[in-house]
CSV table of C-alpha atoms in Angstrom, one decimal:
chain,number,residue,atom,x,y,z
A,1,MET,CA,-20.0,-30.2,36.5
A,2,GLU,CA,-18.3,-33.6,35.7
A,3,ARG,CA,-15.6,-33.6,33.2
A,4,TRP,CA,-15.6,-36.0,30.3
A,5,SER,CA,-12.4,-37.4,28.8
A,6,TRP,CA,-13.0,-37.1,25.0
A,7,PRO,CA,-16.0,-34.9,24.6
A,8,SER,CA,-15.0,-33.1,21.3
A,9,GLY,CA,-13.1,-35.7,19.4
A,10,GLY,CA,-15.5,-35.8,16.5
A,11,ALA,CA,-15.3,-32.0,16.2
A,12,TRP,CA,-11.7,-32.0,16.1
A,13,LEU,CA,-11.6,-34.8,13.5
A,14,LEU,CA,-14.0,-32.8,11.3
A,15,VAL,CA,-11.9,-29.6,11.6
A,16,ALA,CA,-8.7,-31.5,10.9
A,17,ALA,CA,-10.3,-33.3,7.8
A,18,ARG,CA,-11.6,-30.0,6.3
A,19,ALA,CA,-8.3,-28.3,7.0
A,20,LEU,CA,-6.3,-30.9,5.3
A,21,LEU,CA,-8.6,-31.0,2.3
A,22,GLN,CA,-8.3,-27.1,2.0
A,23,LEU,CA,-4.5,-27.4,2.2
A,24,LEU,CA,-4.4,-30.0,-0.4
A,25,ARG,CA,-6.5,-27.8,-2.7
A,26,ALA,CA,-4.4,-24.7,-1.9
A,27,ASP,CA,-7.5,-23.0,-0.5
A,28,LEU,CA,-5.7,-22.6,2.9
A,29,ARG,CA,-2.3,-21.4,3.7
A,30,LEU,CA,-0.3,-22.8,6.6
A,31,GLY,CA,0.7,-19.8,8.6
A,32,ARG,CA,0.1,-17.5,11.6
A,33,PRO,CA,-3.7,-17.0,11.0
A,34,LEU,CA,-4.4,-20.7,10.8
A,35,LEU,CA,-2.3,-21.4,14.0
A,36,ALA,CA,-3.8,-18.6,15.8
A,37,ALA,CA,-7.4,-20.0,14.9
A,38,LEU,CA,-6.6,-23.5,16.1
A,39,ALA,CA,-5.3,-22.0,19.4
A,40,LEU,CA,-8.6,-20.1,19.9
A,41,LEU,CA,-10.5,-23.2,19.0
A,42,ALA,CA,-8.4,-25.2,21.6
A,43,ALA,CA,-9.4,-22.4,24.2
A,44,LEU,CA,-13.0,-22.6,23.2
A,45,ASP,CA,-12.8,-26.4,23.6
A,46,TRP,CA,-11.4,-26.0,27.1
A,47,LEU,CA,-14.3,-23.7,28.0
A,48,CYS,CA,-16.9,-26.0,26.5
A,49,GLN,CA,-15.6,-28.9,28.6
A,50,ARG,CA,-16.4,-27.0,31.7
A,51,LEU,CA,-19.6,-25.1,30.8
A,52,LEU,CA,-21.6,-27.2,28.5
A,53,PRO,CA,-23.0,-30.8,28.3
A,54,PRO,CA,-21.2,-33.0,25.8
A,55,PRO,CA,-23.7,-32.8,22.9
A,56,ALA,CA,-23.8,-29.0,23.0
A,57,ALA,CA,-20.0,-28.7,23.3
A,58,LEU,CA,-19.6,-30.9,20.4
A,59,ALA,CA,-22.1,-28.8,18.3
A,60,VAL,CA,-20.5,-25.5,19.3
A,61,LEU,CA,-17.0,-26.5,18.5
A,62,ALA,CA,-17.8,-28.2,15.3
A,63,ALA,CA,-19.6,-25.0,14.2
A,64,ALA,CA,-17.0,-22.8,15.3
A,65,GLY,CA,-14.3,-24.7,13.5
A,66,TRP,CA,-16.2,-24.9,10.2
A,67,ILE,CA,-17.0,-21.1,10.2
A,68,THR,CA,-13.3,-20.4,11.2
A,69,LEU,CA,-11.9,-22.5,8.2
A,70,SER,CA,-14.5,-20.9,6.0
A,71,ARG,CA,-13.3,-17.5,6.8
A,72,LEU,CA,-9.6,-18.5,6.4
A,73,ALA,CA,-10.2,-20.1,3.0
A,74,ARG,CA,-9.1,-18.2,0.0
A,75,PRO,CA,-12.0,-16.8,-2.0
A,76,PRO,CA,-12.7,-18.5,-5.3
A,77,ARG,CA,-10.7,-17.0,-8.2
A,78,LEU,CA,-11.4,-16.4,-11.8
A,79,PRO,CA,-9.4,-18.0,-14.4
A,80,VAL,CA,-6.5,-16.2,-15.9
A,81,ALA,CA,-7.3,-17.2,-19.5
A,82,THR,CA,-6.3,-14.3,-21.9
A,83,ARG,CA,-6.8,-11.5,-19.5
A,84,ALA,CA,-4.7,-8.3,-20.0
A,85,VAL,CA,-3.6,-6.0,-17.2
A,86,LEU,CA,-1.8,-2.7,-17.3
A,87,ILE,CA,0.5,-1.9,-14.4
A,88,THR,CA,2.2,1.4,-13.7
A,89,GLY,CA,5.5,2.0,-12.0
A,90,CYS,CA,7.2,-1.4,-12.8
A,91,ASP,CA,10.8,-0.1,-12.5
A,92,THR,CA,11.2,-1.3,-9.0
A,93,GLY,CA,9.3,-2.6,-6.1
A,94,PHE,CA,5.7,-3.7,-6.0
A,95,GLY,CA,5.2,-2.9,-9.8
A,96,LYS,CA,8.1,-5.0,-11.0
A,97,GLU,CA,7.3,-8.0,-8.7
A,98,THR,CA,3.7,-7.9,-9.6
A,99,ALA,CA,4.5,-7.8,-13.3
A,100,LYS,CA,6.7,-10.7,-12.9
A,101,LYS,CA,4.2,-12.8,-11.0
A,102,LEU,CA,1.2,-12.0,-13.4
A,103,ASP,CA,3.4,-12.8,-16.3
A,104,THR,CA,4.2,-16.2,-14.8
A,105,MET,CA,0.4,-16.8,-14.2
A,106,GLY,CA,-0.4,-16.3,-17.8
A,107,PHE,CA,-1.5,-12.7,-17.9
A,108,THR,CA,-0.9,-10.4,-20.9
A,109,VAL,CA,1.1,-7.6,-18.9
A,110,LEU,CA,1.5,-4.0,-20.0
A,111,ALA,CA,4.2,-2.7,-17.7
A,112,THR,CA,5.0,1.1,-17.6
A,113,VAL,CA,8.4,2.2,-16.6
A,114,LEU,CA,10.1,5.6,-16.3
A,115,ASP,CA,13.1,4.4,-18.3
A,116,LEU,CA,13.1,1.6,-20.8
A,117,ASN,CA,16.9,1.0,-20.0
A,118,SER,CA,16.4,1.0,-16.2
A,119,PRO,CA,17.8,-2.0,-14.3
A,120,GLY,CA,14.1,-3.0,-13.5
A,121,ALA,CA,13.0,-2.7,-17.1
A,122,LEU,CA,16.0,-4.7,-18.3
A,123,GLU,CA,15.2,-7.5,-15.7
A,124,LEU,CA,11.6,-7.7,-16.7
A,125,ARG,CA,12.7,-7.9,-20.4
A,126,ALA,CA,15.2,-10.8,-19.6
A,127,CYS,CA,13.1,-12.9,-17.2
A,128,CYS,CA,9.5,-12.5,-18.5
A,129,SER,CA,7.7,-14.1,-21.5
A,130,PRO,CA,7.2,-12.3,-24.7
A,131,ARG,CA,3.5,-11.5,-23.6
A,132,LEU,CA,5.0,-8.6,-21.4
A,133,LYS,CA,5.2,-5.3,-23.1
A,134,LEU,CA,7.3,-2.5,-21.7
A,135,LEU,CA,5.9,1.0,-22.2
A,136,GLN,CA,7.7,4.3,-21.1
A,137,MET,CA,5.5,6.6,-19.2
A,138,ASP,CA,6.0,9.5,-16.8
A,139,LEU,CA,2.7,10.4,-15.1
A,140,MET,CA,3.7,14.1,-14.9
A,141,LYS,CA,3.7,14.2,-18.8
A,142,PRO,CA,0.4,14.1,-20.5
A,143,ALA,CA,1.9,13.1,-23.8
A,144,ASP,CA,3.3,9.9,-22.2
A,145,ILE,CA,-0.2,9.1,-20.8
A,146,ARG,CA,-1.9,9.7,-24.2
A,147,HIS,CA,0.6,7.4,-25.9
A,148,VAL,CA,0.1,4.7,-23.2
A,149,LEU,CA,-3.8,5.0,-23.7
A,150,GLU,CA,-3.3,4.8,-27.5
A,151,PHE,CA,-1.2,1.8,-27.4
A,152,THR,CA,-3.3,-0.1,-24.9
A,153,LYS,CA,-6.5,0.5,-26.8
A,154,ALA,CA,-4.9,-0.8,-29.9
A,155,TYR,CA,-3.0,-3.8,-28.3
A,156,THR,CA,-6.0,-5.0,-26.4
A,157,ALA,CA,-8.5,-4.7,-29.2
A,158,SER,CA,-8.9,-8.5,-29.5
A,159,THR,CA,-8.5,-9.6,-25.9
A,160,GLY,CA,-9.9,-6.6,-23.9
A,161,LEU,CA,-8.3,-5.0,-21.0
A,162,TRP,CA,-9.1,-6.8,-17.7
A,163,GLY,CA,-7.4,-4.7,-15.0
A,164,LEU,CA,-5.5,-1.6,-14.3
A,165,VAL,CA,-3.0,-1.5,-11.3
A,166,ASN,CA,-2.2,2.0,-10.3
A,167,ASN,CA,1.0,1.4,-8.6
A,168,ALA,CA,3.3,4.3,-9.7
A,169,GLY,CA,4.0,6.8,-6.8
A,170,LEU,CA,6.1,9.7,-5.9
A,171,ASN,CA,7.5,10.9,-2.5
A,172,ASP,CA,10.5,13.2,-2.7
A,173,VAL,CA,10.4,15.0,0.6
A,174,VAL,CA,10.4,14.1,4.3
A,175,ALA,CA,9.9,17.3,6.4
A,176,ASP,CA,7.3,19.3,8.2
A,177,VAL,CA,4.6,21.1,6.0
A,178,GLU,CA,6.2,24.5,6.6
A,179,LEU,CA,9.6,23.3,5.6
A,180,SER,CA,8.3,21.5,2.3
A,181,PRO,CA,8.1,23.6,-0.7
A,182,VAL,CA,4.6,23.8,-2.1
A,183,ALA,CA,6.1,22.5,-5.5
A,184,THR,CA,6.6,19.0,-3.7
A,185,PHE,CA,2.8,18.9,-2.9
A,186,ARG,CA,2.0,19.7,-6.5
A,187,ASN,CA,4.5,17.0,-7.7
A,188,CYS,CA,3.1,14.4,-5.5
A,189,MET,CA,-0.6,15.3,-6.5
A,190,GLU,CA,0.5,15.3,-10.2
A,191,VAL,CA,1.8,11.8,-10.0
A,192,ASN,CA,-0.2,10.1,-7.2
A,193,PHE,CA,-3.5,11.8,-8.0
A,194,PHE,CA,-3.8,13.6,-11.3
A,195,GLY,CA,-1.7,11.2,-13.3
A,196,ALA,CA,-3.6,8.2,-12.0
A,197,LEU,CA,-6.9,10.0,-12.5
A,198,GLU,CA,-6.2,10.8,-16.2
A,199,LEU,CA,-5.0,7.2,-16.9
A,200,THR,CA,-7.9,5.6,-15.1
A,201,LYS,CA,-10.5,7.8,-16.9
A,202,GLY,CA,-8.8,7.1,-20.2
A,203,LEU,CA,-9.0,3.3,-19.8
A,204,LEU,CA,-12.7,3.2,-18.4
A,205,PRO,CA,-14.2,2.5,-21.9
A,206,LEU,CA,-12.1,-0.7,-22.0
A,207,LEU,CA,-12.7,-1.7,-18.4
A,208,ARG,CA,-16.5,-1.1,-18.7
A,209,ARG,CA,-16.5,-3.5,-21.7
A,210,SER,CA,-14.7,-6.2,-19.9
A,211,ARG,CA,-16.4,-5.5,-16.4
A,212,GLY,CA,-12.9,-5.6,-15.1
A,213,ARG,CA,-10.9,-4.4,-12.0
A,214,ILE,CA,-9.2,-1.2,-10.9
A,215,VAL,CA,-6.5,-1.7,-8.2
A,216,THR,CA,-4.7,1.2,-6.6
A,217,VAL,CA,-1.7,1.1,-4.3
A,218,GLY,CA,-2.3,3.7,-1.6
A,219,SER,CA,-0.7,4.2,1.8
A,220,PRO,CA,-1.6,4.3,5.4
A,221,ALA,CA,-0.1,7.7,5.3
A,222,GLY,CA,-3.2,8.7,3.5
A,223,ASP,CA,-5.3,7.5,6.4
A,224,MET,CA,-3.5,8.9,9.4
A,225,PRO,CA,-1.2,12.0,10.0
A,226,TYR,CA,2.4,10.4,9.7
A,227,PRO,CA,5.0,13.0,10.7
A,228,CYS,CA,6.7,14.6,7.9
A,229,LEU,CA,4.9,13.0,5.1
A,230,ALA,CA,2.2,15.5,4.5
A,231,ALA,CA,2.8,15.9,0.7
A,232,TYR,CA,2.8,12.1,0.1
A,233,GLY,CA,-0.1,11.5,2.5
A,234,THR,CA,-2.5,14.1,1.2
A,235,SER,CA,-2.1,12.9,-2.3
A,236,LYS,CA,-2.7,9.2,-1.1
A,237,ALA,CA,-5.7,10.3,0.8
A,238,ALA,CA,-7.1,12.1,-2.3
A,239,ILE,CA,-6.6,9.0,-4.6
A,240,ALA,CA,-8.1,6.7,-2.0
A,241,LEU,CA,-11.3,8.9,-1.9
A,242,LEU,CA,-11.4,9.0,-5.6
A,243,MET,CA,-11.3,5.2,-5.7
A,244,ASP,CA,-14.0,5.0,-3.2
A,245,THR,CA,-16.1,7.3,-5.5
A,246,PHE,CA,-15.2,5.1,-8.6
A,247,SER,CA,-16.3,2.1,-6.6
A,248,CYS,CA,-19.8,3.5,-6.2
A,249,GLU,CA,-20.1,5.0,-9.6
A,250,LEU,CA,-18.8,2.0,-11.6
A,251,LEU,CA,-20.8,-0.6,-9.6
A,252,PRO,CA,-23.6,-0.7,-12.3
A,253,TRP,CA,-20.9,-1.5,-14.9
A,254,GLY,CA,-19.6,-4.4,-13.1
A,255,ILE,CA,-16.3,-2.8,-12.4
A,256,LYS,CA,-14.7,-3.7,-9.1
A,257,VAL,CA,-12.3,-1.2,-7.4
A,258,SER,CA,-9.7,-2.1,-4.6
A,259,VAL,CA,-7.3,0.0,-2.7
A,260,ILE,CA,-4.1,-1.7,-1.4
A,261,GLN,CA,-2.9,0.0,1.9
A,262,PRO,CA,0.7,-1.6,2.5
A,263,GLY,CA,2.9,-1.2,5.5
A,264,CYS,CA,6.6,-0.4,5.1
A,265,PHE,CA,8.3,-2.8,2.8
A,266,LYS,CA,11.9,-2.8,1.5
A,267,THR,CA,11.4,-1.5,-2.0
A,268,GLU,CA,14.4,-0.2,-3.9
A,269,SER,CA,13.2,3.5,-3.9
A,270,VAL,CA,12.2,3.4,-0.1
A,271,THR,CA,15.4,2.1,1.1
A,272,ASN,CA,17.7,4.1,-1.2
A,273,VAL,CA,19.6,6.0,1.5
A,274,ASN,CA,21.7,8.0,-1.1
A,275,HIS,CA,18.4,9.3,-2.7
A,276,TRP,CA,17.1,10.5,0.6
A,277,GLU,CA,20.4,12.2,1.4
A,278,LYS,CA,20.4,14.1,-1.7
A,279,ARG,CA,16.7,15.1,-1.0
A,280,LYS,CA,17.7,16.4,2.3
A,281,GLN,CA,20.7,18.4,0.9
A,282,LEU,CA,18.4,19.9,-1.8
A,283,LEU,CA,15.8,20.8,0.9
A,284,LEU,CA,18.4,22.6,3.0
A,285,ALA,CA,19.9,24.4,0.0
A,286,ASN,CA,16.5,25.8,-1.1
A,287,MET,CA,15.2,26.6,2.4
A,288,PRO,CA,14.5,30.4,3.1
A,289,GLY,CA,16.9,31.8,5.6
A,290,GLU,CA,14.3,32.7,8.2
A,291,LEU,CA,13.0,29.2,8.3
A,292,LEU,CA,16.5,27.8,8.6
A,293,GLN,CA,17.2,30.1,11.4
A,294,ALA,CA,13.9,29.2,13.2
A,295,TYR,CA,14.2,25.5,12.9
A,296,GLY,CA,17.8,24.9,12.6
A,297,GLU,CA,19.9,22.6,10.4
A,298,ASP,CA,20.2,20.1,13.2
A,299,TYR,CA,16.4,19.9,13.2
A,300,ILE,CA,16.4,18.8,9.6
A,301,GLU,CA,19.3,16.3,10.2
A,302,HIS,CA,17.3,14.8,13.3
A,303,LEU,CA,14.2,14.3,11.0
A,304,HIS,CA,16.3,12.7,8.4
A,305,GLY,CA,18.1,10.4,10.9
A,306,GLN,CA,14.8,9.4,12.4
A,307,PHE,CA,13.3,8.6,9.0
A,308,ILE,CA,16.4,6.5,7.9
A,309,HIS,CA,16.1,4.7,11.3
A,310,SER,CA,12.5,3.9,10.7
A,311,LEU,CA,13.2,2.1,7.4
A,312,GLN,CA,15.1,-0.6,9.4
A,313,MET,CA,11.8,-1.9,10.2
A,314,ALA,CA,10.8,-2.4,6.5
A,315,LEU,CA,9.8,-5.9,5.6
A,316,PRO,CA,12.0,-7.5,3.0
A,317,ASP,CA,9.4,-9.9,1.6
A,318,LEU,CA,7.0,-8.2,-0.9
A,319,SER,CA,4.8,-11.2,-1.5
A,320,PRO,CA,2.0,-10.0,0.9
A,321,VAL,CA,1.5,-6.8,-1.3
A,322,ILE,CA,1.8,-8.9,-4.5
A,323,ASP,CA,-0.7,-11.5,-3.3
A,324,ALA,CA,-3.1,-8.7,-2.4
A,325,ILE,CA,-2.9,-7.0,-5.8
A,326,THR,CA,-3.4,-10.5,-7.4
A,327,ASP,CA,-6.4,-11.3,-5.2
A,328,ALA,CA,-7.9,-7.9,-6.0
A,329,LEU,CA,-7.6,-8.8,-9.8
A,330,LEU,CA,-8.9,-12.4,-9.7
A,331,ALA,CA,-11.0,-12.9,-6.6
A,332,ALA,CA,-14.7,-13.3,-7.5
A,333,ARG,CA,-15.6,-10.9,-4.6
A,334,PRO,CA,-12.4,-8.7,-4.2
A,335,ARG,CA,-12.2,-6.5,-1.0
A,336,ARG,CA,-12.5,-2.8,-1.1
A,337,ARG,CA,-9.4,-2.5,1.1
A,338,TYR,CA,-6.4,-4.7,1.5
A,339,TYR,CA,-3.8,-4.1,4.4
A,340,PRO,CA,-0.7,-6.2,3.8
A,341,GLY,CA,2.1,-5.7,6.3
A,342,ARG,CA,3.0,-6.4,9.9
A,343,GLY,CA,1.3,-4.4,12.6
A,344,LEU,CA,-1.2,-2.4,10.4
A,345,GLY,CA,-4.3,-3.8,12.4
A,346,LEU,CA,-2.8,-2.4,15.6
A,347,MET,CA,-1.9,1.0,14.0
A,348,TYR,CA,-5.5,1.4,12.6
A,349,PHE,CA,-7.1,0.4,15.9
A,350,ILE,CA,-5.0,3.0,17.8
A,351,HIS,CA,-5.9,5.6,15.1
A,352,TYR,CA,-9.5,5.0,15.2
A,353,TYR,CA,-10.3,4.2,18.8
A,354,LEU,CA,-7.7,5.7,21.1
A,355,PRO,CA,-7.3,9.4,22.2
A,356,GLU,CA,-5.6,11.9,19.9
A,357,GLY,CA,-2.6,12.2,22.3
A,358,LEU,CA,-2.0,8.5,22.3
A,359,ARG,CA,-2.4,8.4,18.4
A,360,ARG,CA,0.2,11.0,18.0
A,361,ARG,CA,2.7,9.6,20.4
A,362,PHE,CA,2.4,6.1,18.8
A,363,LEU,CA,3.1,7.6,15.3
A,364,GLN,CA,6.1,9.5,16.6
A,365,THR,CA,7.6,6.4,18.3
A,366,TYR,CA,6.8,4.2,15.3
A,367,PHE,CA,8.0,6.6,12.7
A,368,ILE,CA,9.5,10.1,13.4
A,369,SER,CA,9.8,11.8,16.8
A,370,HIS,CA,10.5,15.5,16.5
A,371,CYS,CA,13.0,17.4,18.5
A,372,LEU,CA,12.5,21.1,19.5
A,373,PRO,CA,13.1,23.7,16.7
A,374,ARG,CA,16.1,25.9,17.4
A,375,ALA,CA,14.0,29.0,18.1
A,376,LEU,CA,12.0,27.1,20.8
A,377,ARG,CA,15.0,25.9,22.9
A,378,PRO,CA,15.8,27.5,26.1
A,379,GLY,CA,18.4,30.3,25.8
A,380,GLN,CA,17.8,30.8,22.1
A,381,PRO,CA,16.4,34.0,20.5
A,382,GLY,CA,12.9,33.8,19.1
A,383,PRO,CA,12.2,33.7,15.4
A,384,ILE,CA,13.1,37.0,13.5
A,385,PRO,CA,10.1,38.4,11.3
A,386,THR,CA,10.9,38.3,7.6
A,387,GLN,CA,10.2,41.1,5.3
A,388,ASP,CA,9.8,39.0,2.2
A,389,THR,CA,7.0,36.4,3.1
A,390,SER,CA,6.3,35.9,-0.5
A,391,ARG,CA,9.5,34.0,-1.3
A,392,GLU,CA,9.0,30.4,-2.4
A,393,PRO,CA,11.7,27.8,-2.4
A,394,ASN,CA,13.0,26.7,-5.8
A,395,PRO,CA,9.9,25.2,-7.5
A,396,ASN,CA,12.1,22.8,-9.6
A,397,LEU,CA,13.0,20.8,-6.6
A,398,ASP,CA,14.1,17.9,-8.9
A,399,SER,CA,10.5,17.0,-9.8
A,400,SER,CA,12.0,14.2,-12.1
A,401,SER,CA,12.5,11.9,-9.2
A,402,ALA,CA,9.3,10.1,-9.6
A,403,VAL,CA,9.5,7.1,-7.4
A,404,ALA,CA,8.1,3.8,-8.7
A,405,ARG,CA,7.1,1.7,-5.8
């Protein structure tokens, strides 16, 4: 077929004009998605030049460009006005940064912290407007939850409560299931599931009245079996399923529910190496002798080293998560799931579509790769049966270390 020199100039002018207009209106962000879309359009243009007559090529390229820019455009957002939002876990990380951003946008922010005198709480008090109110709350203490519920109902009596951001989370052990005390599973469930459930149920009358939003920070560890994160992952799987149930049940009330599944980001609690060193030492100190003999202390040290090494890949810029939370609160049609973070699309593709062996190998390479326990190494004696199988490690494994994301 004969080539033509400028077959699609009109289509490119149309695409460029709309992209420029969207950029000026801040409906489009100049970044990798836009550049990738333009590269794909250029490839489509090349194919059209060789396979289609000029009118058809022009129509195909113009339609593809229009649809692409429509998909990349930010969805319409609701005005902030006098909306009030409650955010949990604002001592550090996602919660603190979300509280700061929403405050600058004009929200009335109720920010819960573990300690009203923590560095994060002092930072919020210093840099935010008087609209932001700090509340002390430990999700493991029902009395704290009741106090927050009573304060919120009284404080938002005139404005109403628009949104709840369940951000507070706990993960205080990185180890195999057999090595993790049952108490750590209970603690994770208490904060990540039962505490969030009690708080959400208590605020539903306010959210039903405002036809508002529930946004919950989950984790990919609740969707796929990350090595050594069973206690944390099972609690995040439970809260994600609960939010899916809420999403269906609260639809007639106009409440929209979203779950944020972030990748690994450099929050203070995640990258605190001293904290994880103390957790490892406490785990070793409370481990039954038979388990320590079967696995070996060097096995625990290896897991700890692999985990600390994996944190080097954590992303320092928290804005993708903050933007996702903001969109879930204000978008006219928020998504059910948000996946901020690098490489999550590949991870979920591997998890859902590749064989189990490849999935397991990928997670081990990406996160933690186990070594052989001591009892399974060549030349080592097998594990010695223990008479006292009912012994449980210290149940008070520092349950106060509730980590605010």
